[in-house]
Short mmCIF file of C-alpha atoms and ligand atoms in Angstrom, two decimals:
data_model
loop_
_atom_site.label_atom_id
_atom_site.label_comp_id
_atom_site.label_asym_id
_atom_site.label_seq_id
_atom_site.Cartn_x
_atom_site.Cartn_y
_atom_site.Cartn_z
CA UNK D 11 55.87 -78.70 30.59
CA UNK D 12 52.73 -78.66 28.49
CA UNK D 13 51.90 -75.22 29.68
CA UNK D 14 55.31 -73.15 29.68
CA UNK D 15 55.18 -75.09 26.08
CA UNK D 16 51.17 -73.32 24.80
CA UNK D 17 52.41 -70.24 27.23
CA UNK D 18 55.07 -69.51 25.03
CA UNK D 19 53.02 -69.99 21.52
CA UNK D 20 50.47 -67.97 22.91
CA UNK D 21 52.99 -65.11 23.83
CA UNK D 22 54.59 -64.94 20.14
CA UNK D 23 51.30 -65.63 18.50
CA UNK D 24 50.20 -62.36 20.43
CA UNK D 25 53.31 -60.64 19.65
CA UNK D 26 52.71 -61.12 15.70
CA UNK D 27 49.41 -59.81 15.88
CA UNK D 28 49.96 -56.87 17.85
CA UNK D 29 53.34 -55.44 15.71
CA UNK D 30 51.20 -56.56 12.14
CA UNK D 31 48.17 -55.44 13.10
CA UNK D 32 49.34 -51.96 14.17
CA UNK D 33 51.64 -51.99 10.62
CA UNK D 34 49.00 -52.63 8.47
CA UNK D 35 46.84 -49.90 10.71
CA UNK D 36 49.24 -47.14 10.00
CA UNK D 37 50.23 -48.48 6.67
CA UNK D 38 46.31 -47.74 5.73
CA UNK D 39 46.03 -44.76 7.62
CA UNK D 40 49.13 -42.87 5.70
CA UNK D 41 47.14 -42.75 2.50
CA UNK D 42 46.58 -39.40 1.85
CA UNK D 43 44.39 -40.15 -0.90
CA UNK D 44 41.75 -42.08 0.72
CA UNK D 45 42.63 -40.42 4.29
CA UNK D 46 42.67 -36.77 3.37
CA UNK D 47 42.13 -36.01 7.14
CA UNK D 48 45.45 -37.36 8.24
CA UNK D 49 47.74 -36.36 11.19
CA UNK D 50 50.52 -39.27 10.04
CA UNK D 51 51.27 -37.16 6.82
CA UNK D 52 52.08 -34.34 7.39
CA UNK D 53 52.75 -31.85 5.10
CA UNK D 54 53.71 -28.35 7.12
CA UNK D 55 56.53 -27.17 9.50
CA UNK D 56 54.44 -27.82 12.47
CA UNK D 57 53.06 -31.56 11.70
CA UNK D 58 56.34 -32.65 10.82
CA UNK D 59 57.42 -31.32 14.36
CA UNK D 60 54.01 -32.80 16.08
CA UNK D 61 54.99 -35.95 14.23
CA UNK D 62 58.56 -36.28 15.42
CA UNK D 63 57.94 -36.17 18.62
CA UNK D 64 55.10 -38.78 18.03
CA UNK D 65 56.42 -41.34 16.41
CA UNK D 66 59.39 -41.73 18.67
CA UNK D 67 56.83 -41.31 21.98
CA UNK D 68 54.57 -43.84 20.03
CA UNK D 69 57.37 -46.34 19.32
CA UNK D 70 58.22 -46.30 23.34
CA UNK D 71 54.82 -46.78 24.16
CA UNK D 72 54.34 -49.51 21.84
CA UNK D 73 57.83 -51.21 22.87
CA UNK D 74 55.82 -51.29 26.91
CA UNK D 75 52.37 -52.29 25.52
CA UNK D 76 54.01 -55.12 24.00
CA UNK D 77 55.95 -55.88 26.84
CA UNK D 78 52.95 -56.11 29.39
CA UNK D 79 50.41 -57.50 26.47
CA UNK D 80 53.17 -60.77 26.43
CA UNK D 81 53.67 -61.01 29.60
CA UNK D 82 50.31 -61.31 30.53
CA UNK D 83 49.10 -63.58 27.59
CA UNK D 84 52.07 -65.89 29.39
CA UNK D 85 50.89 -65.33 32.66
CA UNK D 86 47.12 -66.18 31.32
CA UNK D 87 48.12 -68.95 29.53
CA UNK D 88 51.01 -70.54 31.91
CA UNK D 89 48.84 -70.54 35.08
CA UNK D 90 45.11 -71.45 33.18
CA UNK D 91 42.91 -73.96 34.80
CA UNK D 92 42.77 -77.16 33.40
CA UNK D 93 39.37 -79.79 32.93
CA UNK D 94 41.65 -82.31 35.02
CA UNK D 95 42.97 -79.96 37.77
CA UNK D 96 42.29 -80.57 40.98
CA UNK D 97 40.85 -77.78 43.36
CA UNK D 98 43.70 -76.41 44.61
CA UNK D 99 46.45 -77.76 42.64
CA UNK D 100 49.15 -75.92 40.92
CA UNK D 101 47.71 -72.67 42.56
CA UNK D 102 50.57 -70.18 42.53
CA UNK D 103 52.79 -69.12 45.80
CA UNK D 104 50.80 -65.94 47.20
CA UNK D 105 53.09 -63.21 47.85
CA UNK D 106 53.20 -60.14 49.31
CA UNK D 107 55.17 -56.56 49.89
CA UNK D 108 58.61 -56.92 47.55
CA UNK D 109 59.88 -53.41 48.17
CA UNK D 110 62.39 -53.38 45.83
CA UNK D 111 60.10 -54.68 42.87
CA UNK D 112 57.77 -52.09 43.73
CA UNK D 113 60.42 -48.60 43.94
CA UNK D 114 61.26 -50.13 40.69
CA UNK D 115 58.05 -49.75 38.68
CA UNK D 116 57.34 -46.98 40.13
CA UNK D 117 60.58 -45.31 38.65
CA UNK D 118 60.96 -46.53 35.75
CA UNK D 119 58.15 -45.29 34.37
CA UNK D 120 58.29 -42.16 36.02
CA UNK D 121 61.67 -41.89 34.64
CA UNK D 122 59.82 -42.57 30.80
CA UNK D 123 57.62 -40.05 31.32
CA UNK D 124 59.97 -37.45 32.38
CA UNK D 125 61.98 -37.70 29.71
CA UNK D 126 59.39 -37.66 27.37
CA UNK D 127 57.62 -34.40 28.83
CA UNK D 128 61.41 -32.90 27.97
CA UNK D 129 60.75 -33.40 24.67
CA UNK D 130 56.92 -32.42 24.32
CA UNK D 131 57.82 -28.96 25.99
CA UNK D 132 60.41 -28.32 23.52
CA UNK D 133 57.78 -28.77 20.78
CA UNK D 134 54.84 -27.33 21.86
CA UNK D 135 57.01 -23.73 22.48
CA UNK D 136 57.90 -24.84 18.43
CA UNK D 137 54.85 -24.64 17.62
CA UNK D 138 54.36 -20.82 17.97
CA UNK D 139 57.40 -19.69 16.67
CA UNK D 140 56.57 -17.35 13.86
CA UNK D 141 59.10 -15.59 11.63
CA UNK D 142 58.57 -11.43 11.48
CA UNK D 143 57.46 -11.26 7.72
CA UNK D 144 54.50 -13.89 8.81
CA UNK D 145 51.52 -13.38 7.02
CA UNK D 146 48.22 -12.43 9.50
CA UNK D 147 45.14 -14.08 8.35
CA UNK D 148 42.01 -13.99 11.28
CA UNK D 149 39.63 -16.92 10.94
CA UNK D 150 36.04 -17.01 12.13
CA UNK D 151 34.08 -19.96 12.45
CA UNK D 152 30.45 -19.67 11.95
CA UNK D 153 27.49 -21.69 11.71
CA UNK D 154 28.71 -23.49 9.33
CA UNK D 155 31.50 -22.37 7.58
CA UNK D 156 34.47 -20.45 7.89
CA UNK D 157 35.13 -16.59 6.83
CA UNK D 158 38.97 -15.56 6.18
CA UNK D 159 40.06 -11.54 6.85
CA UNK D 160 43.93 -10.49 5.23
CA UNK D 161 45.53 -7.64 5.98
CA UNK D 162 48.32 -8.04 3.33
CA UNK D 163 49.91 -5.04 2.83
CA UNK D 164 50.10 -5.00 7.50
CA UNK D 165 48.41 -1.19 7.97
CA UNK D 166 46.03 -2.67 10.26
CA UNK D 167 42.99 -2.65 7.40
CA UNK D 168 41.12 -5.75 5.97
CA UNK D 169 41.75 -5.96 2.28
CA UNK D 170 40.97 -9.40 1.51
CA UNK D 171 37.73 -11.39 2.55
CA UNK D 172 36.62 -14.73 1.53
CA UNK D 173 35.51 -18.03 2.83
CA UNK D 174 36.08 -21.76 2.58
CA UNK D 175 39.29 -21.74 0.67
CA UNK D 176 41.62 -20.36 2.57
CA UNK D 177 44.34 -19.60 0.05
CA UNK D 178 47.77 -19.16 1.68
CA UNK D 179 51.86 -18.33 0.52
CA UNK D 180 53.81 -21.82 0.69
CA UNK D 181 56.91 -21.69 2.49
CA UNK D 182 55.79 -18.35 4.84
CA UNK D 183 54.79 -18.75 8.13
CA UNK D 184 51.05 -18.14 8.57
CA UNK D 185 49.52 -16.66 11.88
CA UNK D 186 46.28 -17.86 12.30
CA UNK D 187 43.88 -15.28 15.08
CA UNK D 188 41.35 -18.01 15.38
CA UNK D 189 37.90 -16.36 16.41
CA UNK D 190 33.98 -17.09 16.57
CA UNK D 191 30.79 -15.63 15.53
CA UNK D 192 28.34 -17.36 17.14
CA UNK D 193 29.42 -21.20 19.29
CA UNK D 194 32.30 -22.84 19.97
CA UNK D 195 34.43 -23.98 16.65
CA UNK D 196 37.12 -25.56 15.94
CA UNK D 197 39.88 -25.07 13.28
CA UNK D 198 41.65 -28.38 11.89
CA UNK D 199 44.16 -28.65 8.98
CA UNK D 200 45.94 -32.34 9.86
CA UNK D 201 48.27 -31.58 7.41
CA UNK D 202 49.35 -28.68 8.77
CA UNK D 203 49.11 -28.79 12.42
CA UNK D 204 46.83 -29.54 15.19
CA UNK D 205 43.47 -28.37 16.02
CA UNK D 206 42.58 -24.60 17.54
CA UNK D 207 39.29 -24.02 19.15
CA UNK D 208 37.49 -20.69 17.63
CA UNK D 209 36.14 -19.48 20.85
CA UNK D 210 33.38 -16.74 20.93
CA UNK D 211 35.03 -13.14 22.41
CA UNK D 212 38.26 -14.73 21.96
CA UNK D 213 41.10 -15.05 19.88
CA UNK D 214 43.21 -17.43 19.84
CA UNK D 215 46.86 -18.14 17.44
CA UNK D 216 47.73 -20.88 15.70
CA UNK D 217 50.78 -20.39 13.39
CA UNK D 218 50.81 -22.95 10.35
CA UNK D 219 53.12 -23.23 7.43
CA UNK D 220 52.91 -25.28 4.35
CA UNK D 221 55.81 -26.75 3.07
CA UNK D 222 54.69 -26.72 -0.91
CA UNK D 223 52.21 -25.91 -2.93
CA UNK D 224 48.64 -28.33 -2.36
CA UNK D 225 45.49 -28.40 -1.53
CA UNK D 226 44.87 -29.43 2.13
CA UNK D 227 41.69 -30.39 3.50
CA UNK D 228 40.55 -29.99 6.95
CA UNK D 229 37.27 -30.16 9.06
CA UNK D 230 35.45 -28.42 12.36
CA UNK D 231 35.93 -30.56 15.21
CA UNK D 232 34.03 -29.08 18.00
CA UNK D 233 30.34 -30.08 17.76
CA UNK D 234 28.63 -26.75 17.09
CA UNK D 235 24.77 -27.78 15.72
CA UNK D 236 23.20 -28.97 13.00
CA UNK D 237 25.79 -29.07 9.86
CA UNK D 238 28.81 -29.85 12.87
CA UNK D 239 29.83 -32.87 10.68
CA UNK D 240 29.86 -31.18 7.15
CA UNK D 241 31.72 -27.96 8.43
CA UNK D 242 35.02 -28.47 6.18
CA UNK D 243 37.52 -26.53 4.94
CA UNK D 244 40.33 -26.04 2.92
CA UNK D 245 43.45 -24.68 2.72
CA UNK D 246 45.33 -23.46 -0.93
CA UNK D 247 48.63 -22.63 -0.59
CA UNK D 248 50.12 -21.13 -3.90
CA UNK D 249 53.75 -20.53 -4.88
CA UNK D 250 54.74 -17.48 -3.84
CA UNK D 251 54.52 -15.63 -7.11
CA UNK D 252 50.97 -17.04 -7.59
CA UNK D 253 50.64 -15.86 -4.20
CA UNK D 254 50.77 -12.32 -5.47
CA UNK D 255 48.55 -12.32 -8.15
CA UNK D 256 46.13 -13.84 -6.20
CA UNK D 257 46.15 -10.87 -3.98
CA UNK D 258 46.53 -8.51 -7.36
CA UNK D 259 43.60 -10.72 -8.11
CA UNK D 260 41.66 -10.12 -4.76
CA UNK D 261 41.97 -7.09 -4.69
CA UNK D 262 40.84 -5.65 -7.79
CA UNK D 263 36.79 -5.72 -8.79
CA UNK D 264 35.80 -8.07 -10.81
CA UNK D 265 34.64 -7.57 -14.25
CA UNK D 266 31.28 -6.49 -14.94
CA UNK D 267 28.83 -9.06 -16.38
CA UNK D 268 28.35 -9.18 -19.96
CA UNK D 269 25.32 -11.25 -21.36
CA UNK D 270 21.93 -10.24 -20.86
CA UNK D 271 21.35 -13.38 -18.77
CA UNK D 272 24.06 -12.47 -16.36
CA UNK D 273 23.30 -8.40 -16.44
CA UNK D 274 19.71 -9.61 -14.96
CA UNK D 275 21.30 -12.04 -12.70
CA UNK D 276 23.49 -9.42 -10.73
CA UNK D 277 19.97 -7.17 -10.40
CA UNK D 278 18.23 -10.23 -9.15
CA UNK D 279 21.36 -10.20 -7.02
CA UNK D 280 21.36 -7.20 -5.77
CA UNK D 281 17.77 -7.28 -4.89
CA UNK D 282 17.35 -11.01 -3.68
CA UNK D 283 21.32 -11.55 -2.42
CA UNK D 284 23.16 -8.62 -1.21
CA UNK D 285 21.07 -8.54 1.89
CA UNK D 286 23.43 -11.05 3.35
CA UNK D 287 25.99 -11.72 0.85
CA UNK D 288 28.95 -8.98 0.35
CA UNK D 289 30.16 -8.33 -3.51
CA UNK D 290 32.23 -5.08 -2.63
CA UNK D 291 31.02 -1.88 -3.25
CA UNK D 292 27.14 -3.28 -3.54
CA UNK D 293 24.69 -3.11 -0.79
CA UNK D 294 20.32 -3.62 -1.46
CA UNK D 295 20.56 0.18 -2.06
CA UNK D 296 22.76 0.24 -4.89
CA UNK D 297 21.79 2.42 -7.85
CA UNK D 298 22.37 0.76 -11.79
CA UNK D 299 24.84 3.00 -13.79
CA UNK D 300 23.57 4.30 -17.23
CA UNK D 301 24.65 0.67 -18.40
CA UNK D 302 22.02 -0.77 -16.13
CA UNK D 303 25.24 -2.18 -14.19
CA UNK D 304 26.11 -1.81 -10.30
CA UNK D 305 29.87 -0.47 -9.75
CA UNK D 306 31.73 -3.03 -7.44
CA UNK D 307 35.27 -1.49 -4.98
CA UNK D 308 38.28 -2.59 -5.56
CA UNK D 309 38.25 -3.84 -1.59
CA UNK D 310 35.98 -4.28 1.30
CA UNK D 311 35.35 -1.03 2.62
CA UNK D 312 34.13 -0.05 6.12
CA UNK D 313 31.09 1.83 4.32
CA UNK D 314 29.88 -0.89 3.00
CA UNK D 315 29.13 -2.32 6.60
CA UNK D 316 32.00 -4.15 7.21
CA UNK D 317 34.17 -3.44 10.07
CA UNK D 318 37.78 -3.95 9.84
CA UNK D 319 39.18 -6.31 12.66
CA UNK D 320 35.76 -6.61 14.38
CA UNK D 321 32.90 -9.88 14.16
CA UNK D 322 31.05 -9.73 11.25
CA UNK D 323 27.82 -9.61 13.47
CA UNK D 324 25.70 -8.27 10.74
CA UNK D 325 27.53 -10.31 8.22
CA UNK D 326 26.43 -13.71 8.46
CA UNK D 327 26.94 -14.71 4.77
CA UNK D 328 29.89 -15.36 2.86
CA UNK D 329 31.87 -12.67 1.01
CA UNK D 330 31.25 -13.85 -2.63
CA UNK D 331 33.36 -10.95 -4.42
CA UNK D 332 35.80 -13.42 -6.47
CA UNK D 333 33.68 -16.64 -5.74
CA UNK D 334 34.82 -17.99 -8.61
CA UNK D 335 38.90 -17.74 -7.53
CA UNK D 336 37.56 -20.59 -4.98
CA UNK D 337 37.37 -24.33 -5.73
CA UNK D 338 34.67 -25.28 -3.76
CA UNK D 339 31.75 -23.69 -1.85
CA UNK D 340 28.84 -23.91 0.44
CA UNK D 341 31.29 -25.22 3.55
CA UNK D 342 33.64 -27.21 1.31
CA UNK D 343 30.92 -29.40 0.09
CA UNK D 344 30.36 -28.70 -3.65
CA UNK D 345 32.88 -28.24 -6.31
CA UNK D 346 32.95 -24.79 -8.30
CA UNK D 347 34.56 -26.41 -11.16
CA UNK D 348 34.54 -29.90 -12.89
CA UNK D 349 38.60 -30.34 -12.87
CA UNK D 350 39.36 -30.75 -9.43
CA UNK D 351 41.16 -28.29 -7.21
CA UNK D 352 44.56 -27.51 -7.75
CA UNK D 353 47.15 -24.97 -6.55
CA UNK D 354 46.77 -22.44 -8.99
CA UNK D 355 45.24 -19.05 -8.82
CA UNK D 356 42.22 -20.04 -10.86
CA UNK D 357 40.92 -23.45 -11.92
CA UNK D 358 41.34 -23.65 -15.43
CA UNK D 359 38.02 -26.24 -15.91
CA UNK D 360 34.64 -25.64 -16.77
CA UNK D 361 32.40 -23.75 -13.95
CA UNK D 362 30.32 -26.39 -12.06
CA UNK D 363 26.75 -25.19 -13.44
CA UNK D 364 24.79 -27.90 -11.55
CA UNK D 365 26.62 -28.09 -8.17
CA UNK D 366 25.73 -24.11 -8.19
CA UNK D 367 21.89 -24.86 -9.52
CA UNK D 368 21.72 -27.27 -6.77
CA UNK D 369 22.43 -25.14 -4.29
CA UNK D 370 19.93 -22.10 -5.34
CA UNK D 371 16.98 -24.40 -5.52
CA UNK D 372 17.43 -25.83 -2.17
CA UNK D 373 20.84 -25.15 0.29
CA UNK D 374 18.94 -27.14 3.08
CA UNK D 375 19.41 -30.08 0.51
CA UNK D 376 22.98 -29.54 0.62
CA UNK D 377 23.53 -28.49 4.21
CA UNK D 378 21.39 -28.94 7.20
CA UNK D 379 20.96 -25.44 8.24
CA UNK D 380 18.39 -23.48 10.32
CA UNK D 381 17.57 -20.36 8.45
CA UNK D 382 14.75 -18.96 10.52
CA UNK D 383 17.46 -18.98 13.85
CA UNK D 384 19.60 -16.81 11.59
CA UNK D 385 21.57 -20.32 10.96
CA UNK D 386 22.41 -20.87 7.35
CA UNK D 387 20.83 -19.98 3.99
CA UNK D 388 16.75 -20.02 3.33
CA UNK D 389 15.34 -21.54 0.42
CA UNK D 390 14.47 -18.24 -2.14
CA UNK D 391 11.97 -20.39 -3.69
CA UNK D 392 13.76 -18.85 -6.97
CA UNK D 393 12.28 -20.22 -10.06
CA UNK D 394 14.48 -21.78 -12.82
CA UNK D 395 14.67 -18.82 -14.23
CA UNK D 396 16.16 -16.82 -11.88
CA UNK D 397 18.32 -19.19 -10.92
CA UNK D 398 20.01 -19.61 -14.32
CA UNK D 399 20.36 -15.57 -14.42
CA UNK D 400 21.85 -15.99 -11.17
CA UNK D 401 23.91 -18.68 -12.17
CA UNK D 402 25.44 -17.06 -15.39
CA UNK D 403 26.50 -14.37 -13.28
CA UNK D 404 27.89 -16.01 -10.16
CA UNK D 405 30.20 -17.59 -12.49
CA UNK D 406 31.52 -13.72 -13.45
CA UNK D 407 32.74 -13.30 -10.18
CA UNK D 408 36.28 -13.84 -11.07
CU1 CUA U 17 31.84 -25.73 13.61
CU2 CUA U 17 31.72 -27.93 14.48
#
């Protein structure tokens, strides 16, 4: 009597813990705010589809973890030893082959399962349904950051490249062709959808779409060296007629530098920079105009050693044409601007001065990186001079 009695306390005590534990779990874990990596809020076409089918699989699963976690907390408890037992006593009836009993939990679950792989089917050929006026972006993953290619106007040309921010339409379907330039990568918006290994030599599609306008964060999760943990990016997605201007924006040069402090930053630029770093139309060969300026394109061109639809082998830098139309840089990790990011085409707030100052005196501080393996940015050893002309005129780049 004693035991069926602490059996049964036992059982519901376990039963409270289990369903409160796992509320207050998820409860936590839907926080955007504090969990900005987080696949139970989604915020996209294809996370709301991932997460219909798994809450429902979820809430079966639970329902049968809670069934076999009580049953065997009564078990346990009903059929303990006891200090005043006697060997032998109260030892269960052994028993052996019940056929029935066993066909039985061996369908039933089979039966779970098959009903549930109905379902995941039917959403993972969801998942790469793409509507015809989707808009193609191809991702590469690099050590360690990401580099984003558009074709927006579809002739089969790159017009747009940047990196880190990927800045997208809300509301259009976007096809992802996921690439690498150098190891194994892999792409991760939660918000959006699940995760898409960047393979090298390969391309693989992952088709995403944002419900509204935000700022979504996301994160490489394949190791790939060094700065594997701190390989983040970010997704914008504008209205669409922010959209547009953004690509009006993209696509036009920038305007040219106007203090004296920024005219000598885009020569140290040139000279120091451009070796690695793309600002259209300027390579280390550039010639200054009569105004002692150098003439940027109005869009990536093949002659200026980038080649449309290919690897950026010889590209291993970011594209910093219209830096400052990102929010953040250097992999996601520093802020461009004071005001945090927002979906708009630029961030109204004051440029970030120190986060970029940081950053020229040391990027190793920043980011682990291995620059003599052709992994990451050196260390110029630029003095604070420099640095402040470079400074004043990274923050033209609009
Ligand atoms: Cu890239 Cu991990």
């Amino acid at each position: 009597m004693r035991n069926k009695r602490n059996a049964t306390i036992a059982a519901i005590v376990g039963v409270i813990v289990c369903i409160g534990g796992g509320y207050l779990l998820l409860r936590g874990m839907t926080n955007a705010e504090i969990f900005p990596l987080n696949t139970l809020n989604p915020r996209g076409r294809q996370s709301q589809e991932i997460h219909d089918l798994a809450v429902p699989v979820f809430i079966v699963a639970g329902i049968v973890f809670i069934i076999i976690e009580v049953g065997l907390i009564w078990l346990f408890a009903r059929f303990r030893r006891h200090s005043d037992d006697e060997d032998g006593v109260d030892e269960p009836v052994q028993q052996h082959g019940k056929t029935p009993l066993e066909i039985g939990w061996t369908i039933v679950p089979a039966l779970i399962l098959a009903v549930l792989a109905v379902f995941n089917v039917q959403t993972i050929l969801e998942l790469d349904d793409a509507s015809s006026d989707a808009l193609t972006v191809t991702v590469e993953g690099q050590q360690w950051w990401w580099q984003y290619q558009y074709d927006t106007n579809s002739d089969g040309k790159t017009d747009i490249i940047t990196a880190t921010q990927m800045v997208i339409p809300a509301g259009r379907d976007v096809k992802l062709r996921i690439q690498s330039n150098d190891v194994i990568h892999s792409f991760w918006i939660p918000a959006l959808n699940g995760k898409k290994d960047a393979v090298p030599g390969h391309t693989q599609d992952l088709v995403m779409t944002a419900n509204e306008p935000g700022i979504y964060e996301g994160q490489c999760t394949e190791f790939c060296g060094l700065s594997h943990g701190v390989m983040r990016m970010q997704v914008k997605a504008l209205s669409a007629p922010d959209y547009e201007e953004w690509i009006e924006r993209m696509t036009t040069a920038p305007e040219q530098p106007e203090t004296e402090l920024a005219k000598a930053g885009q020569a140290l630029f040139v000279g120091q920079c451009a070796r690695c770093h793309q600002i259209n139309g300027i390579t280390p060969e550039s010639e200054p105009n009569s105004d002692g300026l150098y003439e940027y394109a109005d869009e990536p061109l093949e002659d200026y050693g980038i080649e449309v639809g290919s690897t950026l082998t010889n590209k291993t830098a970011p594209n910093l044409t219209h830096l400052m139309l990102r929010d953040t840089f250097a992999a996601n990790l520093l802020d461009l601007y004071q005001d945090v990011p927002t979906p708009v085409v630029e961030n109204e707030g004051e440029p970030n001065i120190n986060n970029l100052k940081r950053w020229l005196r040391n990027p190793e501080d920043v980011k682990p990186m291995d620059p003599d393996n052709n992994q990451g940015m050196p260390n110029l050893g630029l003095s604070e001079e420099q640095i402040d002309q470079l400074v004043a005129f990274l923050i033209t780049l609009k």
